[in-house]
Amino acid sequence: MKIKAINPNTTLEMTENIGTVANKYTSDETEVVAVSPERGPISIESYYDDYLAVPGLLDEILKDEDDEYDAFVNSCWGDPGLDACREVTDKPVVGIAEGSMYVANMLGANFSVATILPRARDFIEEAVRKTGLEDHCASVRCTELTVVETENTRDAAADALLEASWQAIEEDGAEVICLGCAGMGGLDEPLEAALPVPVIDSVGAGAVLAEALVKLGKQTSSIRTYKPPESKEIVGYPDRYQL
């Protein structure tokens, strides 16, 4: 099995870490290839960043003209463009936000998201609502971390996430913690060792769920919501966008 984990931003160090984490959690028979688009923001921390990232994300799925991959992982916690991704392929596409929350929901009565800087709160809460799990989300706890800092300042990131997680547990009653950024990949184990609750690595959860869907032999339903787009002329994009 071969899975493509797409980091919708263009920070290659983060992409490399996404691949490392995804391959750690999937089985030895599964290969996860992590990629970044050729264009897009270096991080996704706003709706503007989110929308700028989607064309490059779609491009990485549309490149699979030879059916090299069995599934895709949308490796940003906002799950940018997830619905559009599912329209252009019948292969499973798992977002790390939805994946981590679904896993968290099976491990506790509620969960909290420990995430990046406060301006991303609405962005993160929208991702929670999209899953239908808002009644199970105890809180969204923001830090002062940027996306890039989660990757480049690991010790400081771990300290900030530990503080936010304790606040979620003690003040909000959280029973599970979701790490709300792909750049936090790999921090789940040290945080879980310091906390009394499970901590979910979102990249790992997304990759394992994508692997499971392939093993189950399932494809995305295209009967209505994710029916392929109507064929039409698309100006200024590569030929592969002409569906």
JSON list of C-alpha atoms in Angstrom, two decimals:
[
{"chain": "A", "resi": 1, "resn": "MET", "atom": "CA", "xyz": [0.00, 0.00, 0.00]},
{"chain": "A", "resi": 2, "resn": "LYS", "atom": "CA", "xyz": [1.18, 3.51, -0.80]},
{"chain": "A", "resi": 3, "resn": "ILE", "atom": "CA", "xyz": [-0.27, 6.66, 0.75]},
{"chain": "A", "resi": 4, "resn": "LYS", "atom": "CA", "xyz": [0.50, 10.26, -0.16]},
{"chain": "A", "resi": 5, "resn": "ALA", "atom": "CA", "xyz": [0.54, 12.62, 2.84]},
{"chain": "A", "resi": 6, "resn": "ILE", "atom": "CA", "xyz": [0.16, 16.15, 1.49]},
{"chain": "A", "resi": 7, "resn": "ASN", "atom": "CA", "xyz": [1.43, 19.01, 3.60]},
{"chain": "A", "resi": 8, "resn": "PRO", "atom": "CA", "xyz": [-0.59, 21.91, 2.15]},
{"chain": "A", "resi": 9, "resn": "ASN", "atom": "CA", "xyz": [2.07, 24.41, 3.18]},
{"chain": "A", "resi": 10, "resn": "THR", "atom": "CA", "xyz": [5.50, 24.74, 1.59]},
{"chain": "A", "resi": 11, "resn": "THR", "atom": "CA", "xyz": [7.76, 24.34, 4.65]},
{"chain": "A", "resi": 12, "resn": "LEU", "atom": "CA", "xyz": [9.82, 21.31, 3.65]},
{"chain": "A", "resi": 13, "resn": "GLU", "atom": "CA", "xyz": [11.16, 20.59, 7.14]},
{"chain": "A", "resi": 14, "resn": "MET", "atom": "CA", "xyz": [7.59, 20.10, 8.31]},
{"chain": "A", "resi": 15, "resn": "THR", "atom": "CA", "xyz": [6.85, 17.89, 5.33]},
{"chain": "A", "resi": 16, "resn": "GLU", "atom": "CA", "xyz": [9.80, 15.67, 6.21]},
{"chain": "A", "resi": 17, "resn": "ASN", "atom": "CA", "xyz": [8.56, 15.34, 9.79]},
{"chain": "A", "resi": 18, "resn": "ILE", "atom": "CA", "xyz": [5.05, 14.50, 8.56]},
{"chain": "A", "resi": 19, "resn": "GLY", "atom": "CA", "xyz": [6.50, 11.61, 6.57]},
{"chain": "A", "resi": 20, "resn": "THR", "atom": "CA", "xyz": [8.51, 10.38, 9.54]},
{"chain": "A", "resi": 21, "resn": "VAL", "atom": "CA", "xyz": [5.52, 10.43, 11.87]},
{"chain": "A", "resi": 22, "resn": "ALA", "atom": "CA", "xyz": [3.10, 8.88, 9.37]},
{"chain": "A", "resi": 23, "resn": "ASN", "atom": "CA", "xyz": [5.47, 6.01, 8.60]},
{"chain": "A", "resi": 24, "resn": "LYS", "atom": "CA", "xyz": [6.05, 5.45, 12.32]},
{"chain": "A", "resi": 25, "resn": "TYR", "atom": "CA", "xyz": [2.37, 4.79, 12.96]},
{"chain": "A", "resi": 26, "resn": "THR", "atom": "CA", "xyz": [1.42, 2.86, 9.83]},
{"chain": "A", "resi": 27, "resn": "SER", "atom": "CA", "xyz": [2.33, -0.78, 9.25]},
{"chain": "A", "resi": 28, "resn": "ASP", "atom": "CA", "xyz": [5.60, -1.93, 7.72]},
{"chain": "A", "resi": 29, "resn": "GLU", "atom": "CA", "xyz": [3.76, -2.98, 4.55]},
{"chain": "A", "resi": 30, "resn": "THR", "atom": "CA", "xyz": [2.55, 0.59, 4.00]},
{"chain": "A", "resi": 31, "resn": "GLU", "atom": "CA", "xyz": [4.71, 3.33, 2.52]},
{"chain": "A", "resi": 32, "resn": "VAL", "atom": "CA", "xyz": [3.74, 6.93, 3.23]},
{"chain": "A", "resi": 33, "resn": "VAL", "atom": "CA", "xyz": [5.26, 9.54, 0.91]},
{"chain": "A", "resi": 34, "resn": "ALA", "atom": "CA", "xyz": [5.07, 13.10, 2.26]},
{"chain": "A", "resi": 35, "resn": "VAL", "atom": "CA", "xyz": [5.03, 15.98, -0.22]},
{"chain": "A", "resi": 36, "resn": "SER", "atom": "CA", "xyz": [4.51, 19.74, -0.34]},
{"chain": "A", "resi": 37, "resn": "PRO", "atom": "CA", "xyz": [2.88, 21.60, -3.23]},
{"chain": "A", "resi": 38, "resn": "GLU", "atom": "CA", "xyz": [5.04, 23.64, -5.57]},
{"chain": "A", "resi": 39, "resn": "ARG", "atom": "CA", "xyz": [3.13, 26.78, -4.58]},
{"chain": "A", "resi": 40, "resn": "GLY", "atom": "CA", "xyz": [1.41, 28.02, -1.46]},
{"chain": "A", "resi": 41, "resn": "PRO", "atom": "CA", "xyz": [2.02, 29.70, 1.90]},
{"chain": "A", "resi": 42, "resn": "ILE", "atom": "CA", "xyz": [4.82, 28.57, 4.22]},
{"chain": "A", "resi": 43, "resn": "SER", "atom": "CA", "xyz": [2.21, 28.06, 6.94]},
{"chain": "A", "resi": 44, "resn": "ILE", "atom": "CA", "xyz": [-1.57, 28.03, 7.31]},
{"chain": "A", "resi": 45, "resn": "GLU", "atom": "CA", "xyz": [-2.81, 30.22, 10.14]},
{"chain": "A", "resi": 46, "resn": "SER", "atom": "CA", "xyz": [-5.75, 32.09, 8.60]},
{"chain": "A", "resi": 47, "resn": "TYR", "atom": "CA", "xyz": [-8.59, 31.68, 6.13]},
{"chain": "A", "resi": 48, "resn": "TYR", "atom": "CA", "xyz": [-6.46, 33.53, 3.56]},
{"chain": "A", "resi": 49, "resn": "ASP", "atom": "CA", "xyz": [-3.64, 31.02, 3.97]},
{"chain": "A", "resi": 50, "resn": "ASP", "atom": "CA", "xyz": [-6.17, 28.20, 3.82]},
{"chain": "A", "resi": 51, "resn": "TYR", "atom": "CA", "xyz": [-7.60, 29.27, 0.48]},
{"chain": "A", "resi": 52, "resn": "LEU", "atom": "CA", "xyz": [-4.16, 29.95, -1.00]},
{"chain": "A", "resi": 53, "resn": "ALA", "atom": "CA", "xyz": [-3.11, 26.41, -0.11]},
{"chain": "A", "resi": 54, "resn": "VAL", "atom": "CA", "xyz": [-5.99, 24.59, -1.79]},
{"chain": "A", "resi": 55, "resn": "PRO", "atom": "CA", "xyz": [-4.90, 24.78, -5.48]},
{"chain": "A", "resi": 56, "resn": "GLY", "atom": "CA", "xyz": [-1.52, 23.26, -4.66]},
{"chain": "A", "resi": 57, "resn": "LEU", "atom": "CA", "xyz": [-3.18, 20.60, -2.52]},
{"chain": "A", "resi": 58, "resn": "LEU", "atom": "CA", "xyz": [-5.56, 19.64, -5.32]},
{"chain": "A", "resi": 59, "resn": "ASP", "atom": "CA", "xyz": [-2.66, 19.56, -7.74]},
{"chain": "A", "resi": 60, "resn": "GLU", "atom": "CA", "xyz": [-0.93, 16.89, -5.65]},
{"chain": "A", "resi": 61, "resn": "ILE", "atom": "CA", "xyz": [-4.02, 14.69, -5.88]},
{"chain": "A", "resi": 62, "resn": "LEU", "atom": "CA", "xyz": [-4.60, 15.31, -9.57]},
{"chain": "A", "resi": 63, "resn": "LYS", "atom": "CA", "xyz": [-0.99, 14.33, -10.30]},
{"chain": "A", "resi": 64, "resn": "ASP", "atom": "CA", "xyz": [-1.90, 10.74, -9.43]},
{"chain": "A", "resi": 65, "resn": "GLU", "atom": "CA", "xyz": [-2.82, 9.97, -13.03]},
{"chain": "A", "resi": 66, "resn": "ASP", "atom": "CA", "xyz": [-1.05, 6.59, -12.94]},
{"chain": "A", "resi": 67, "resn": "ASP", "atom": "CA", "xyz": [-2.85, 5.41, -9.78]},
{"chain": "A", "resi": 68, "resn": "GLU", "atom": "CA", "xyz": [0.40, 5.27, -7.85]},
{"chain": "A", "resi": 69, "resn": "TYR", "atom": "CA", "xyz": [-1.29, 5.97, -4.51]},
{"chain": "A", "resi": 70, "resn": "ASP", "atom": "CA", "xyz": [-4.07, 4.16, -2.68]},
{"chain": "A", "resi": 71, "resn": "ALA", "atom": "CA", "xyz": [-5.13, 7.03, -0.39]},
{"chain": "A", "resi": 72, "resn": "PHE", "atom": "CA", "xyz": [-4.31, 10.60, 0.56]},
{"chain": "A", "resi": 73, "resn": "VAL", "atom": "CA", "xyz": [-3.85, 12.40, 3.88]},
{"chain": "A", "resi": 74, "resn": "ASN", "atom": "CA", "xyz": [-4.65, 16.12, 4.03]},
{"chain": "A", "resi": 75, "resn": "SER", "atom": "CA", "xyz": [-1.94, 17.03, 6.52]},
{"chain": "A", "resi": 76, "resn": "CYS", "atom": "CA", "xyz": [-3.09, 20.37, 7.92]},
{"chain": "A", "resi": 77, "resn": "TRP", "atom": "CA", "xyz": [-5.30, 20.59, 10.99]},
{"chain": "A", "resi": 78, "resn": "GLY", "atom": "CA", "xyz": [-7.80, 22.87, 9.28]},
{"chain": "A", "resi": 79, "resn": "ASP", "atom": "CA", "xyz": [-8.40, 20.18, 6.62]},
{"chain": "A", "resi": 80, "resn": "PRO", "atom": "CA", "xyz": [-8.25, 22.81, 3.84]},
{"chain": "A", "resi": 81, "resn": "GLY", "atom": "CA", "xyz": [-10.13, 21.95, 0.67]},
{"chain": "A", "resi": 82, "resn": "LEU", "atom": "CA", "xyz": [-11.10, 18.53, 1.98]},
{"chain": "A", "resi": 83, "resn": "ASP", "atom": "CA", "xyz": [-14.46, 18.42, 0.21]},
{"chain": "A", "resi": 84, "resn": "ALA", "atom": "CA", "xyz": [-12.88, 19.44, -3.10]},
{"chain": "A", "resi": 85, "resn": "CYS", "atom": "CA", "xyz": [-10.20, 16.77, -2.66]},
{"chain": "A", "resi": 86, "resn": "ARG", "atom": "CA", "xyz": [-12.91, 14.13, -2.34]},
{"chain": "A", "resi": 87, "resn": "GLU", "atom": "CA", "xyz": [-14.61, 15.36, -5.50]},
{"chain": "A", "resi": 88, "resn": "VAL", "atom": "CA", "xyz": [-11.55, 14.77, -7.67]},
{"chain": "A", "resi": 89, "resn": "THR", "atom": "CA", "xyz": [-10.66, 11.23, -6.53]},
{"chain": "A", "resi": 90, "resn": "ASP", "atom": "CA", "xyz": [-12.63, 8.22, -5.39]},
{"chain": "A", "resi": 91, "resn": "LYS", "atom": "CA", "xyz": [-9.71, 7.09, -3.24]},
{"chain": "A", "resi": 92, "resn": "PRO", "atom": "CA", "xyz": [-9.95, 7.77, 0.49]},
{"chain": "A", "resi": 93, "resn": "VAL", "atom": "CA", "xyz": [-8.89, 11.27, 1.55]},
{"chain": "A", "resi": 94, "resn": "VAL", "atom": "CA", "xyz": [-8.51, 11.72, 5.31]},
{"chain": "A", "resi": 95, "resn": "GLY", "atom": "CA", "xyz": [-8.02, 15.08, 6.98]},
{"chain": "A", "resi": 96, "resn": "ILE", "atom": "CA", "xyz": [-5.84, 15.06, 10.07]},
{"chain": "A", "resi": 97, "resn": "ALA", "atom": "CA", "xyz": [-8.29, 17.27, 11.96]},
{"chain": "A", "resi": 98, "resn": "GLU", "atom": "CA", "xyz": [-11.28, 15.01, 11.43]},
{"chain": "A", "resi": 99, "resn": "GLY", "atom": "CA", "xyz": [-9.13, 11.91, 11.87]},
{"chain": "A", "resi": 100, "resn": "SER", "atom": "CA", "xyz": [-7.67, 12.97, 15.20]},
{"chain": "A", "resi": 101, "resn": "MET", "atom": "CA", "xyz": [-11.04, 14.07, 16.56]},
{"chain": "A", "resi": 102, "resn": "TYR", "atom": "CA", "xyz": [-12.76, 10.84, 15.56]},
{"chain": "A", "resi": 103, "resn": "VAL", "atom": "CA", "xyz": [-10.00, 8.87, 17.29]},
{"chain": "A", "resi": 104, "resn": "ALA", "atom": "CA", "xyz": [-10.18, 11.10, 20.38]},
{"chain": "A", "resi": 105, "resn": "ASN", "atom": "CA", "xyz": [-13.93, 10.65, 20.54]},
{"chain": "A", "resi": 106, "resn": "MET", "atom": "CA", "xyz": [-13.43, 6.88, 20.83]},
{"chain": "A", "resi": 107, "resn": "LEU", "atom": "CA", "xyz": [-11.01, 7.25, 23.73]},
{"chain": "A", "resi": 108, "resn": "GLY", "atom": "CA", "xyz": [-12.90, 9.60, 26.04]},
{"chain": "A", "resi": 109, "resn": "ALA", "atom": "CA", "xyz": [-16.23, 11.29, 26.65]},
{"chain": "A", "resi": 110, "resn": "ASN", "atom": "CA", "xyz": [-14.74, 14.55, 25.38]},
{"chain": "A", "resi": 111, "resn": "PHE", "atom": "CA", "xyz": [-11.53, 16.07, 24.07]},
{"chain": "A", "resi": 112, "resn": "SER", "atom": "CA", "xyz": [-9.73, 19.39, 23.84]},
{"chain": "A", "resi": 113, "resn": "VAL", "atom": "CA", "xyz": [-7.58, 20.72, 21.03]},
{"chain": "A", "resi": 114, "resn": "ALA", "atom": "CA", "xyz": [-4.19, 22.20, 21.96]},
{"chain": "A", "resi": 115, "resn": "THR", "atom": "CA", "xyz": [-3.17, 24.36, 19.07]},
{"chain": "A", "resi": 116, "resn": "ILE", "atom": "CA", "xyz": [-1.35, 27.40, 17.70]},
{"chain": "A", "resi": 117, "resn": "LEU", "atom": "CA", "xyz": [-1.79, 31.15, 18.12]},
{"chain": "A", "resi": 118, "resn": "PRO", "atom": "CA", "xyz": [-5.14, 32.69, 19.16]},
{"chain": "A", "resi": 119, "resn": "ARG", "atom": "CA", "xyz": [-6.01, 34.12, 15.74]},
{"chain": "A", "resi": 120, "resn": "ALA", "atom": "CA", "xyz": [-6.52, 30.52, 14.59]},
{"chain": "A", "resi": 121, "resn": "ARG", "atom": "CA", "xyz": [-9.24, 29.80, 17.17]},
{"chain": "A", "resi": 122, "resn": "ASP", "atom": "CA", "xyz": [-12.21, 30.40, 14.85]},
{"chain": "A", "resi": 123, "resn": "PHE", "atom": "CA", "xyz": [-10.45, 28.44, 12.13]},
{"chain": "A", "resi": 124, "resn": "ILE", "atom": "CA", "xyz": [-9.95, 25.49, 14.50]},
{"chain": "A", "resi": 125, "resn": "GLU", "atom": "CA", "xyz": [-13.48, 25.67, 15.92]},
{"chain": "A", "resi": 126, "resn": "GLU", "atom": "CA", "xyz": [-14.89, 25.57, 12.40]},
{"chain": "A", "resi": 127, "resn": "ALA", "atom": "CA", "xyz": [-12.98, 22.33, 11.80]},
{"chain": "A", "resi": 128, "resn": "VAL", "atom": "CA", "xyz": [-14.54, 20.93, 14.98]},
{"chain": "A", "resi": 129, "resn": "ARG", "atom": "CA", "xyz": [-18.05, 21.87, 13.83]},
{"chain": "A", "resi": 130, "resn": "LYS", "atom": "CA", "xyz": [-17.43, 20.30, 10.42]},
{"chain": "A", "resi": 131, "resn": "THR", "atom": "CA", "xyz": [-16.95, 16.90, 12.07]},
{"chain": "A", "resi": 132, "resn": "GLY", "atom": "CA", "xyz": [-20.21, 17.21, 14.03]},
{"chain": "A", "resi": 133, "resn": "LEU", "atom": "CA", "xyz": [-18.31, 16.69, 17.28]},
{"chain": "A", "resi": 134, "resn": "GLU", "atom": "CA", "xyz": [-18.71, 20.15, 18.81]},
{"chain": "A", "resi": 135, "resn": "ASP", "atom": "CA", "xyz": [-20.75, 18.70, 21.71]},
{"chain": "A", "resi": 136, "resn": "HIS", "atom": "CA", "xyz": [-17.78, 16.46, 22.53]},
{"chain": "A", "resi": 137, "resn": "CYS", "atom": "CA", "xyz": [-15.15, 19.20, 22.33]},
{"chain": "A", "resi": 138, "resn": "ALA", "atom": "CA", "xyz": [-14.44, 20.50, 25.81]},
{"chain": "A", "resi": 139, "resn": "SER", "atom": "CA", "xyz": [-12.33, 23.40, 24.56]},
{"chain": "A", "resi": 140, "resn": "VAL", "atom": "CA", "xyz": [-9.85, 24.78, 22.08]},
{"chain": "A", "resi": 141, "resn": "ARG", "atom": "CA", "xyz": [-6.75, 25.89, 23.95]},
{"chain": "A", "resi": 142, "resn": "CYS", "atom": "CA", "xyz": [-4.47, 28.21, 21.99]},
{"chain": "A", "resi": 143, "resn": "THR", "atom": "CA", "xyz": [-0.80, 28.89, 22.62]},
{"chain": "A", "resi": 144, "resn": "GLU", "atom": "CA", "xyz": [1.35, 31.71, 21.27]},
{"chain": "A", "resi": 145, "resn": "LEU", "atom": "CA", "xyz": [3.07, 29.33, 18.85]},
{"chain": "A", "resi": 146, "resn": "THR", "atom": "CA", "xyz": [3.13, 29.93, 15.12]},
{"chain": "A", "resi": 147, "resn": "VAL", "atom": "CA", "xyz": [2.99, 26.92, 12.82]},
{"chain": "A", "resi": 148, "resn": "VAL", "atom": "CA", "xyz": [6.66, 27.27, 11.93]},
{"chain": "A", "resi": 149, "resn": "GLU", "atom": "CA", "xyz": [7.63, 27.50, 15.61]},
{"chain": "A", "resi": 150, "resn": "THR", "atom": "CA", "xyz": [5.98, 24.15, 16.32]},
{"chain": "A", "resi": 151, "resn": "GLU", "atom": "CA", "xyz": [8.55, 22.63, 13.97]},
{"chain": "A", "resi": 152, "resn": "ASN", "atom": "CA", "xyz": [11.61, 24.79, 14.68]},
{"chain": "A", "resi": 153, "resn": "THR", "atom": "CA", "xyz": [11.45, 25.24, 18.47]},
{"chain": "A", "resi": 154, "resn": "ARG", "atom": "CA", "xyz": [10.49, 21.80, 19.69]},
{"chain": "A", "resi": 155, "resn": "ASP", "atom": "CA", "xyz": [11.28, 22.20, 23.39]},
{"chain": "A", "resi": 156, "resn": "ALA", "atom": "CA", "xyz": [9.44, 25.52, 23.64]},
{"chain": "A", "resi": 157, "resn": "ALA", "atom": "CA", "xyz": [6.53, 24.07, 21.67]},
{"chain": "A", "resi": 158, "resn": "ALA", "atom": "CA", "xyz": [6.30, 21.08, 23.99]},
{"chain": "A", "resi": 159, "resn": "ASP", "atom": "CA", "xyz": [6.31, 23.35, 27.06]},
{"chain": "A", "resi": 160, "resn": "ALA", "atom": "CA", "xyz": [3.56, 25.56, 25.64]},
{"chain": "A", "resi": 161, "resn": "LEU", "atom": "CA", "xyz": [1.43, 22.58, 24.67]},
{"chain": "A", "resi": 162, "resn": "LEU", "atom": "CA", "xyz": [1.91, 20.99, 28.07]},
{"chain": "A", "resi": 163, "resn": "GLU", "atom": "CA", "xyz": [0.63, 24.14, 29.78]},
{"chain": "A", "resi": 164, "resn": "ALA", "atom": "CA", "xyz": [-2.35, 24.38, 27.42]},
{"chain": "A", "resi": 165, "resn": "SER", "atom": "CA", "xyz": [-3.14, 20.70, 27.92]},
{"chain": "A", "resi": 166, "resn": "TRP", "atom": "CA", "xyz": [-3.11, 20.99, 31.71]},
{"chain": "A", "resi": 167, "resn": "GLN", "atom": "CA", "xyz": [-5.47, 23.97, 31.47]},
{"chain": "A", "resi": 168, "resn": "ALA", "atom": "CA", "xyz": [-7.79, 21.91, 29.28]},
{"chain": "A", "resi": 169, "resn": "ILE", "atom": "CA", "xyz": [-7.74, 19.00, 31.72]},
{"chain": "A", "resi": 170, "resn": "GLU", "atom": "CA", "xyz": [-8.07, 20.95, 34.96]},
{"chain": "A", "resi": 171, "resn": "GLU", "atom": "CA", "xyz": [-10.34, 23.82, 33.87]},
{"chain": "A", "resi": 172, "resn": "ASP", "atom": "CA", "xyz": [-12.33, 22.32, 30.98]},
{"chain": "A", "resi": 173, "resn": "GLY", "atom": "CA", "xyz": [-12.54, 18.68, 32.03]},
{"chain": "A", "resi": 174, "resn": "ALA", "atom": "CA", "xyz": [-10.80, 17.33, 28.93]},
{"chain": "A", "resi": 175, "resn": "GLU", "atom": "CA", "xyz": [-10.31, 13.57, 28.86]},
{"chain": "A", "resi": 176, "resn": "VAL", "atom": "CA", "xyz": [-8.26, 13.43, 25.64]},
{"chain": "A", "resi": 177, "resn": "ILE", "atom": "CA", "xyz": [-5.94, 15.99, 24.00]},
{"chain": "A", "resi": 178, "resn": "CYS", "atom": "CA", "xyz": [-5.69, 16.46, 20.23]},
{"chain": "A", "resi": 179, "resn": "LEU", "atom": "CA", "xyz": [-2.56, 18.19, 18.96]},
{"chain": "A", "resi": 180, "resn": "GLY", "atom": "CA", "xyz": [-4.01, 20.77, 16.59]},
{"chain": "A", "resi": 181, "resn": "CYS", "atom": "CA", "xyz": [-1.21, 21.26, 14.05]},
{"chain": "A", "resi": 182, "resn": "ALA", "atom": "CA", "xyz": [0.76, 18.95, 11.76]},
{"chain": "A", "resi": 183, "resn": "GLY", "atom": "CA", "xyz": [3.94, 20.65, 12.97]},
{"chain": "A", "resi": 184, "resn": "MET", "atom": "CA", "xyz": [3.31, 19.13, 16.40]},
{"chain": "A", "resi": 185, "resn": "GLY", "atom": "CA", "xyz": [3.86, 15.65, 14.99]},
{"chain": "A", "resi": 186, "resn": "GLY", "atom": "CA", "xyz": [6.06, 13.58, 17.27]},
{"chain": "A", "resi": 187, "resn": "LEU", "atom": "CA", "xyz": [5.26, 15.55, 20.43]},
{"chain": "A", "resi": 188, "resn": "ASP", "atom": "CA", "xyz": [2.44, 13.23, 21.48]},
{"chain": "A", "resi": 189, "resn": "GLU", "atom": "CA", "xyz": [4.65, 10.75, 23.34]},
{"chain": "A", "resi": 190, "resn": "PRO", "atom": "CA", "xyz": [6.52, 13.19, 25.62]},
{"chain": "A", "resi": 191, "resn": "LEU", "atom": "CA", "xyz": [3.29, 15.05, 26.34]},
{"chain": "A", "resi": 192, "resn": "GLU", "atom": "CA", "xyz": [1.36, 11.88, 27.10]},
{"chain": "A", "resi": 193, "resn": "ALA", "atom": "CA", "xyz": [4.13, 10.81, 29.47]},
{"chain": "A", "resi": 194, "resn": "ALA", "atom": "CA", "xyz": [3.59, 14.04, 31.41]},
{"chain": "A", "resi": 195, "resn": "LEU", "atom": "CA", "xyz": [-0.22, 14.03, 31.34]},
{"chain": "A", "resi": 196, "resn": "PRO", "atom": "CA", "xyz": [-2.92, 11.74, 32.79]},
{"chain": "A", "resi": 197, "resn": "VAL", "atom": "CA", "xyz": [-4.84, 11.51, 29.48]},
{"chain": "A", "resi": 198, "resn": "PRO", "atom": "CA", "xyz": [-4.26, 10.17, 25.95]},
{"chain": "A", "resi": 199, "resn": "VAL", "atom": "CA", "xyz": [-2.64, 12.61, 23.51]},
{"chain": "A", "resi": 200, "resn": "ILE", "atom": "CA", "xyz": [-3.44, 12.20, 19.82]},
{"chain": "A", "resi": 201, "resn": "ASP", "atom": "CA", "xyz": [-0.85, 12.86, 17.14]},
{"chain": "A", "resi": 202, "resn": "SER", "atom": "CA", "xyz": [-3.04, 14.16, 14.34]},
{"chain": "A", "resi": 203, "resn": "VAL", "atom": "CA", "xyz": [-0.70, 13.11, 11.53]},
{"chain": "A", "resi": 204, "resn": "GLY", "atom": "CA", "xyz": [-0.44, 9.60, 12.93]},
{"chain": "A", "resi": 205, "resn": "ALA", "atom": "CA", "xyz": [-4.21, 9.33, 13.35]},
{"chain": "A", "resi": 206, "resn": "GLY", "atom": "CA", "xyz": [-4.86, 10.54, 9.81]},
{"chain": "A", "resi": 207, "resn": "ALA", "atom": "CA", "xyz": [-2.35, 8.15, 8.27]},
{"chain": "A", "resi": 208, "resn": "VAL", "atom": "CA", "xyz": [-3.60, 5.13, 10.20]},
{"chain": "A", "resi": 209, "resn": "LEU", "atom": "CA", "xyz": [-7.23, 5.86, 9.28]},
{"chain": "A", "resi": 210, "resn": "ALA", "atom": "CA", "xyz": [-6.32, 6.25, 5.61]},
{"chain": "A", "resi": 211, "resn": "GLU", "atom": "CA", "xyz": [-4.52, 2.91, 5.79]},
{"chain": "A", "resi": 212, "resn": "ALA", "atom": "CA", "xyz": [-7.54, 1.30, 7.47]},
{"chain": "A", "resi": 213, "resn": "LEU", "atom": "CA", "xyz": [-9.94, 2.54, 4.79]},
{"chain": "A", "resi": 214, "resn": "VAL", "atom": "CA", "xyz": [-7.77, 1.02, 2.08]},
{"chain": "A", "resi": 215, "resn": "LYS", "atom": "CA", "xyz": [-7.57, -2.27, 3.97]},
{"chain": "A", "resi": 216, "resn": "LEU", "atom": "CA", "xyz": [-11.36, -2.25, 4.26]},
{"chain": "A", "resi": 217, "resn": "GLY", "atom": "CA", "xyz": [-11.55, -1.84, 0.49]},
{"chain": "A", "resi": 218, "resn": "LYS", "atom": "CA", "xyz": [-13.63, 1.33, 0.70]},
{"chain": "A", "resi": 219, "resn": "GLN", "atom": "CA", "xyz": [-13.85, 4.29, -1.65]},
{"chain": "A", "resi": 220, "resn": "THR", "atom": "CA", "xyz": [-15.40, 7.71, -1.15]},
{"chain": "A", "resi": 221, "resn": "SER", "atom": "CA", "xyz": [-19.10, 7.76, -2.00]},
{"chain": "A", "resi": 222, "resn": "SER", "atom": "CA", "xyz": [-19.73, 9.75, -5.17]},
{"chain": "A", "resi": 223, "resn": "ILE", "atom": "CA", "xyz": [-23.49, 9.40, -5.35]},
{"chain": "A", "resi": 224, "resn": "ARG", "atom": "CA", "xyz": [-24.19, 13.03, -4.42]},
{"chain": "A", "resi": 225, "resn": "THR", "atom": "CA", "xyz": [-21.99, 15.27, -2.26]},
{"chain": "A", "resi": 226, "resn": "TYR", "atom": "CA", "xyz": [-18.65, 14.11, -3.68]},
{"chain": "A", "resi": 227, "resn": "LYS", "atom": "CA", "xyz": [-19.84, 13.49, -7.21]},
{"chain": "A", "resi": 228, "resn": "PRO", "atom": "CA", "xyz": [-17.06, 14.49, -9.67]},
{"chain": "A", "resi": 229, "resn": "PRO", "atom": "CA", "xyz": [-17.36, 18.11, -10.85]},
{"chain": "A", "resi": 230, "resn": "GLU", "atom": "CA", "xyz": [-19.05, 18.82, -14.16]},
{"chain": "A", "resi": 231, "resn": "SER", "atom": "CA", "xyz": [-16.58, 19.02, -17.03]},
{"chain": "A", "resi": 232, "resn": "LYS", "atom": "CA", "xyz": [-15.96, 22.60, -18.12]},
{"chain": "A", "resi": 233, "resn": "GLU", "atom": "CA", "xyz": [-13.22, 24.81, -19.46]},
{"chain": "A", "resi": 234, "resn": "ILE", "atom": "CA", "xyz": [-10.79, 25.93, -16.76]},
{"chain": "A", "resi": 235, "resn": "VAL", "atom": "CA", "xyz": [-8.54, 28.80, -17.78]},
{"chain": "A", "resi": 236, "resn": "GLY", "atom": "CA", "xyz": [-4.95, 29.18, -16.64]},
{"chain": "A", "resi": 237, "resn": "TYR", "atom": "CA", "xyz": [-4.53, 25.78, -14.97]},
{"chain": "A", "resi": 238, "resn": "PRO", "atom": "CA", "xyz": [-2.66, 22.65, -16.13]},
{"chain": "A", "resi": 239, "resn": "ASP", "atom": "CA", "xyz": [-4.49, 20.20, -18.38]},
{"chain": "A", "resi": 240, "resn": "ARG", "atom": "CA", "xyz": [-4.97, 17.74, -15.52]},
{"chain": "A", "resi": 241, "resn": "TYR", "atom": "CA", "xyz": [-7.53, 20.15, -14.03]},
{"chain": "A", "resi": 242, "resn": "GLN", "atom": "CA", "xyz": [-9.81, 19.49, -17.01]},
{"chain": "A", "resi": 243, "resn": "LEU", "atom": "CA", "xyz": [-11.79, 16.64, -15.46]}
]
